[in-house]
Short mmCIF file of C-alpha atoms and ligand atoms in Angstrom, two decimals:
data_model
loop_
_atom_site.label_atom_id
_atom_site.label_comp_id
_atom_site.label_asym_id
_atom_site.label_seq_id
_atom_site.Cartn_x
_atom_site.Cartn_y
_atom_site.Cartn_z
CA UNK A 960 -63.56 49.56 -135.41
CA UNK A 961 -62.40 52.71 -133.22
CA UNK A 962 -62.74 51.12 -130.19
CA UNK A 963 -60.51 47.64 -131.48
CA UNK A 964 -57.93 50.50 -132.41
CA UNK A 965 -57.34 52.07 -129.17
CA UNK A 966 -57.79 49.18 -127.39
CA UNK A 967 -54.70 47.92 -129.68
CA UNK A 968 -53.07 50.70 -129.20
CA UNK A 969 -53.09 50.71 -124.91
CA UNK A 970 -51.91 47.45 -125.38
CA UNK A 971 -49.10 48.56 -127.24
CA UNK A 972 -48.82 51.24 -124.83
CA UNK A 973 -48.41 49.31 -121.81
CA UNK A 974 -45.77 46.83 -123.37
CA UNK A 975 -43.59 49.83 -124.07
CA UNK A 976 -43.71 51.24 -120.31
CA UNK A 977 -42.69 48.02 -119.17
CA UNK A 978 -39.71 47.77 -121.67
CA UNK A 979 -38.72 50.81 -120.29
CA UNK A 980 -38.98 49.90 -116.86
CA UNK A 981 -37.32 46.72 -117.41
CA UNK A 982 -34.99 48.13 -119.31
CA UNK A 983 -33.72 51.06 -116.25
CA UNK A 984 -33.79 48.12 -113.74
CA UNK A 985 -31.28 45.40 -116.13
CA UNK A 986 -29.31 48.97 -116.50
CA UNK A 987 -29.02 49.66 -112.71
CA UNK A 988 -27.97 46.24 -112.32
CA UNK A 989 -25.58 46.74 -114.97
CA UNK A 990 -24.31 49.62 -113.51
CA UNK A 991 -24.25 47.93 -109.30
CA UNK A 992 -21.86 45.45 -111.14
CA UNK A 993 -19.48 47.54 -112.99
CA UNK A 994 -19.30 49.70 -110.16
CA UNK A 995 -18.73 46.77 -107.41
CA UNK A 996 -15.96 45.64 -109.96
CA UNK A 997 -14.59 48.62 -109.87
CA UNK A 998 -14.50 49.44 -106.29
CA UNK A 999 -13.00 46.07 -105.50
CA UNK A 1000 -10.46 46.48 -108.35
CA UNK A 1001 -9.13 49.72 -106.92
CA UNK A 1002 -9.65 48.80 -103.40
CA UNK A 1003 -7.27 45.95 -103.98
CA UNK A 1004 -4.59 47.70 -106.12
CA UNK A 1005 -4.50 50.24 -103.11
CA UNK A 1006 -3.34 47.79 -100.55
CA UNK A 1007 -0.15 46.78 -99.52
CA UNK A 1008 0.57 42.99 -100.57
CA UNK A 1009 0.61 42.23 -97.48
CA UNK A 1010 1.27 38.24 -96.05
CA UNK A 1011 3.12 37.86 -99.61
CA UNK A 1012 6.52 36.22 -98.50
CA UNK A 1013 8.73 35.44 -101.18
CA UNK A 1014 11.68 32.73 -101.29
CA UNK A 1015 14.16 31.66 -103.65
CA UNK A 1016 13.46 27.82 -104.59
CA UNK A 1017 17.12 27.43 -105.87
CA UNK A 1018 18.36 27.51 -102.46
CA UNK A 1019 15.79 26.71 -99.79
CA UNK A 1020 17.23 23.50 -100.02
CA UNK A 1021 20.47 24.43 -98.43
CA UNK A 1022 19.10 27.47 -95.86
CA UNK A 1023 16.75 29.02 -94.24
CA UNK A 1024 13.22 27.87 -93.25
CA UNK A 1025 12.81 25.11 -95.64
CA UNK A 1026 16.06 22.75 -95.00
CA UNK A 1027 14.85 19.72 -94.74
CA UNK A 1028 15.92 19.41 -90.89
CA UNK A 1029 13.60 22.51 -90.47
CA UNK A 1030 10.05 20.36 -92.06
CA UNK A 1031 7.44 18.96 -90.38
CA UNK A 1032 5.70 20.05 -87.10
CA UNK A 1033 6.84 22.66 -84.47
CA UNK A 1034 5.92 23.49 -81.19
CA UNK A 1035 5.38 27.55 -80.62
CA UNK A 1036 5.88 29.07 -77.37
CA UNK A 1037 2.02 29.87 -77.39
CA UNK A 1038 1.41 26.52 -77.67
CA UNK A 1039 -0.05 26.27 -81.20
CA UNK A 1040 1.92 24.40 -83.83
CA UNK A 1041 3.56 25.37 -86.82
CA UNK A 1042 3.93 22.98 -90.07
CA UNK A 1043 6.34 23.16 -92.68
CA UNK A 1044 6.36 21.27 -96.01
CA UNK A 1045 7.84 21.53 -99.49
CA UNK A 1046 6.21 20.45 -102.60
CA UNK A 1047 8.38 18.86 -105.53
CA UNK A 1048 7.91 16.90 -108.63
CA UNK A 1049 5.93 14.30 -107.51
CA UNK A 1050 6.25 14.72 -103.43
CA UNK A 1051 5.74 16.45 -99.85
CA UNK A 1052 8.00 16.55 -97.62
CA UNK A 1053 7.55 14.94 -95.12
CA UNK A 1054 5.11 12.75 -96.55
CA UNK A 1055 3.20 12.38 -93.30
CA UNK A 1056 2.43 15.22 -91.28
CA UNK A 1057 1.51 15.10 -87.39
CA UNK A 1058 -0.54 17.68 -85.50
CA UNK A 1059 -2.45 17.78 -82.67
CA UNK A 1060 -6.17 18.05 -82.45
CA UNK A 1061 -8.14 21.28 -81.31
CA UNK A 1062 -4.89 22.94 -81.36
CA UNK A 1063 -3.83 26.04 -83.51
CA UNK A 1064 -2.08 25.00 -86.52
CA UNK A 1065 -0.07 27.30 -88.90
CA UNK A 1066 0.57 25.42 -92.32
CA UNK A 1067 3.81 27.05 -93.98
CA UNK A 1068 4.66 25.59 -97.40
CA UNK A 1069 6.49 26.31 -100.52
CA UNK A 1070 7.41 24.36 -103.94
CA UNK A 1071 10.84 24.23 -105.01
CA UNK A 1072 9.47 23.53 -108.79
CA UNK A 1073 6.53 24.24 -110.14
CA UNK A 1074 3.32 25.22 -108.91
CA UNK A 1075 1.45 21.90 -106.40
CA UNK A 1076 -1.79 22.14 -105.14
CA UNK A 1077 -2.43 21.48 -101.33
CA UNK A 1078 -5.38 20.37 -99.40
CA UNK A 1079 -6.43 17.94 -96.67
CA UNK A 1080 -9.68 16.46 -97.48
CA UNK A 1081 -12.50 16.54 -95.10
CA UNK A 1082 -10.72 19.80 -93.94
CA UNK A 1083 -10.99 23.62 -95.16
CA UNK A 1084 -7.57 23.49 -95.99
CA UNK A 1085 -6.83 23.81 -99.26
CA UNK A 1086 -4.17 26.56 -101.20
CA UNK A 1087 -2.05 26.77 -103.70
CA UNK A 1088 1.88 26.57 -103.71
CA UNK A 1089 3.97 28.15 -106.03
CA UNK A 1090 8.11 28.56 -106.33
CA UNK A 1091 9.01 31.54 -105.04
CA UNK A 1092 6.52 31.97 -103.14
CA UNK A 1093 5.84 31.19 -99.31
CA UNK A 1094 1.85 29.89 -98.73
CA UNK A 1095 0.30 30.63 -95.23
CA UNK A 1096 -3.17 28.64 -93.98
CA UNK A 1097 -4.54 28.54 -90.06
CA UNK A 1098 -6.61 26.32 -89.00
CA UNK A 1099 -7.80 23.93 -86.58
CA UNK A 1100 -8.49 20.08 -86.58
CA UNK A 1101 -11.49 19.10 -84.65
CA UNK A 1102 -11.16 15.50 -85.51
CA UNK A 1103 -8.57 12.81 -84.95
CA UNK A 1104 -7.55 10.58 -87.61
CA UNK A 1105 -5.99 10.20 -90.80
CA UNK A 1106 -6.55 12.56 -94.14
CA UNK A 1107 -5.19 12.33 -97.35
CA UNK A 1108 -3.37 15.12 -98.86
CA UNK A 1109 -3.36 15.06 -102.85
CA UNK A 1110 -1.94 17.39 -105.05
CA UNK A 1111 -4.50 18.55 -106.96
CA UNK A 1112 -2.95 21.11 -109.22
CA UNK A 1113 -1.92 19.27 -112.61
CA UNK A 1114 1.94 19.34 -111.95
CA UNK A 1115 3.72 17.39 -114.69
CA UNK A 1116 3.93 13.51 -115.31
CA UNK A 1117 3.41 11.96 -112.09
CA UNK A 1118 0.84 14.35 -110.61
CA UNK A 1119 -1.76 11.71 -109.55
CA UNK A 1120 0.46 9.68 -107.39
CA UNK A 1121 1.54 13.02 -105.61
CA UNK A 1122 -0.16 12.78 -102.20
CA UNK A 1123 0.88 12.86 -98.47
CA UNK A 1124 -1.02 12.44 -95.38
CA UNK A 1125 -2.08 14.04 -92.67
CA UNK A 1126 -2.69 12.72 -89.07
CA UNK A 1127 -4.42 14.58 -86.60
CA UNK A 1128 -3.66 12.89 -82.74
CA UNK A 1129 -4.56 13.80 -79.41
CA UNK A 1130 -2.96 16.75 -77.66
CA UNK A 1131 -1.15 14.09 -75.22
CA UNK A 1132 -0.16 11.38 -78.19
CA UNK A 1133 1.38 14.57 -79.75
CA UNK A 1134 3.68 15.72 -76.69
CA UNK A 1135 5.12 12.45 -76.65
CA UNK A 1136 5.97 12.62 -80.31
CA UNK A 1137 7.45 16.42 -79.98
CA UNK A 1138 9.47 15.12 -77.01
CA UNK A 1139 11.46 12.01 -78.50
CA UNK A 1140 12.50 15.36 -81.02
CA UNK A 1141 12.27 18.73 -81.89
CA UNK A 1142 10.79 18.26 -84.94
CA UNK A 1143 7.36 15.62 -85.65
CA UNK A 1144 5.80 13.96 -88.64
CA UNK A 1145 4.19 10.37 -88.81
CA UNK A 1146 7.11 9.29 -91.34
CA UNK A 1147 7.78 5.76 -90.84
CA UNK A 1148 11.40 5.56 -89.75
CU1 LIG B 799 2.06 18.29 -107.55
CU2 LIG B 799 0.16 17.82 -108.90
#
C-alpha cells in the first residue's frame, strides 16, 4: 500500500516538472514575440517615411506627372523604362500598357478617387493605390506576352470590370513603338 503511494506520488511529481518546464518555454516564446513586436514597432516609428510621395488627386488631372499626355511608358536615359498610370472609378489609364522585356521597369501610379488595387498576374507586381498618394514598384519582365491587370481592391459599383493589360514585347518591337512617339502603350488608336 506504501509502495502504490509513492509510486503515485513520483508520478505526480514528474507531471508537475514538466508543467513547469513547459510552462517557462510557452513563456519565453511569449516573451521572443512581444519583444520582436516591439522592436519592429519602434524600429519603424523611428524611420523617416521615406519613398512616401504624396499628390493632390484634385488636380493631377490638369499638372504635373499625371496629365494624361504624361501616362504610359517612358524611356530613361539609363535605358530602363518608366510607367505611369492612373486608377479611376472603373479604369487605368492607359488601358494597355507596353514595356519591354528583360528591361528595368519603374511602375509609377496613383488614383484620382478612391483606393484601386494593382497587379499583373503571372508577375510579382502587385500594390495598392490610393488618392493622394504616389505608389512605386520595380521590376522586371522575363517573359513576352500579354497579362491581365485587374483591380482587385473592391472599389465601388463597377469594380469587376476594372482591368487593363499589360504587354511585355521585345527590346527591338519596343524601340520602334517609343520612336513613332515619346510616349508608348498598346492602346488601340
Ligand atoms: Cu478599382 Cu476595384
Amino acid at each position: 500500500m506504501a509502495a502504490a503511494n509513492q509510486g503515485a506520488h513520483d508520478a505526480h511529481a514528474t507531471a508537475a516538472r514538466a508543467e513547469a518546464r513547459w510552462a517557462w518555454i510557452v513563456g519565453a516564446i511569449i516573451l521572443f514575440l512581444t519583444g520582436m513586436v516591439a522592436y519592429m514597432s519602434i524600429h519603424w516609428a523611428l524611420m523617416p517615411p521615406t519613398r512616401m510621395e504624396t499628390i493632390d488627386p484634385a488636380t493631377l488631372h490638369l499638372s504635373g506627372e499625371f496629365v494624361e499626355s504624361n501616362l504610359g511608358t517612358a524611356r530613361e536615359a539609363d535605358g530602363s523604362v518608366t510607367v505611369r498610370l492612373l486608377a479611376s472609378q472603373y479604369a487605368f489609364t492607359p488601358q494597355c500598357l507596353l514595356v519591354p522585356k528583360d528591361t528595368p521597369v519603374r511602375i509609377r501610379a496613383t488614383s484620382s478617387d478612391v483606393v484601386h488595387g494593382f497587379s499583373v498576374a503571372h508577375t510579382n507586381v502587385n500594390m495598392m493605390l490610393a488618392p493622394g498618394y504616389i505608389s512605386n514598384f520595380a521590376t522586371r519582365f522575363k517573359d513576352s506576352g500579354e497579362f491581365l491587370m485587374p483591380c482587385h481592391e473592391f472599389c465601388g459599383i463597377g469594380h469587376a470590370a476594372m482591368w487593363a493589360r499589360v504587354k511585355v514585347v521585345e527590346q527591338n518591337e519596343f524601340a520602334r513603338a517609343m520612336a513613332a512617339n515619346g510616349r508608348a502603350s498598346c492602346v488601340a488608336r
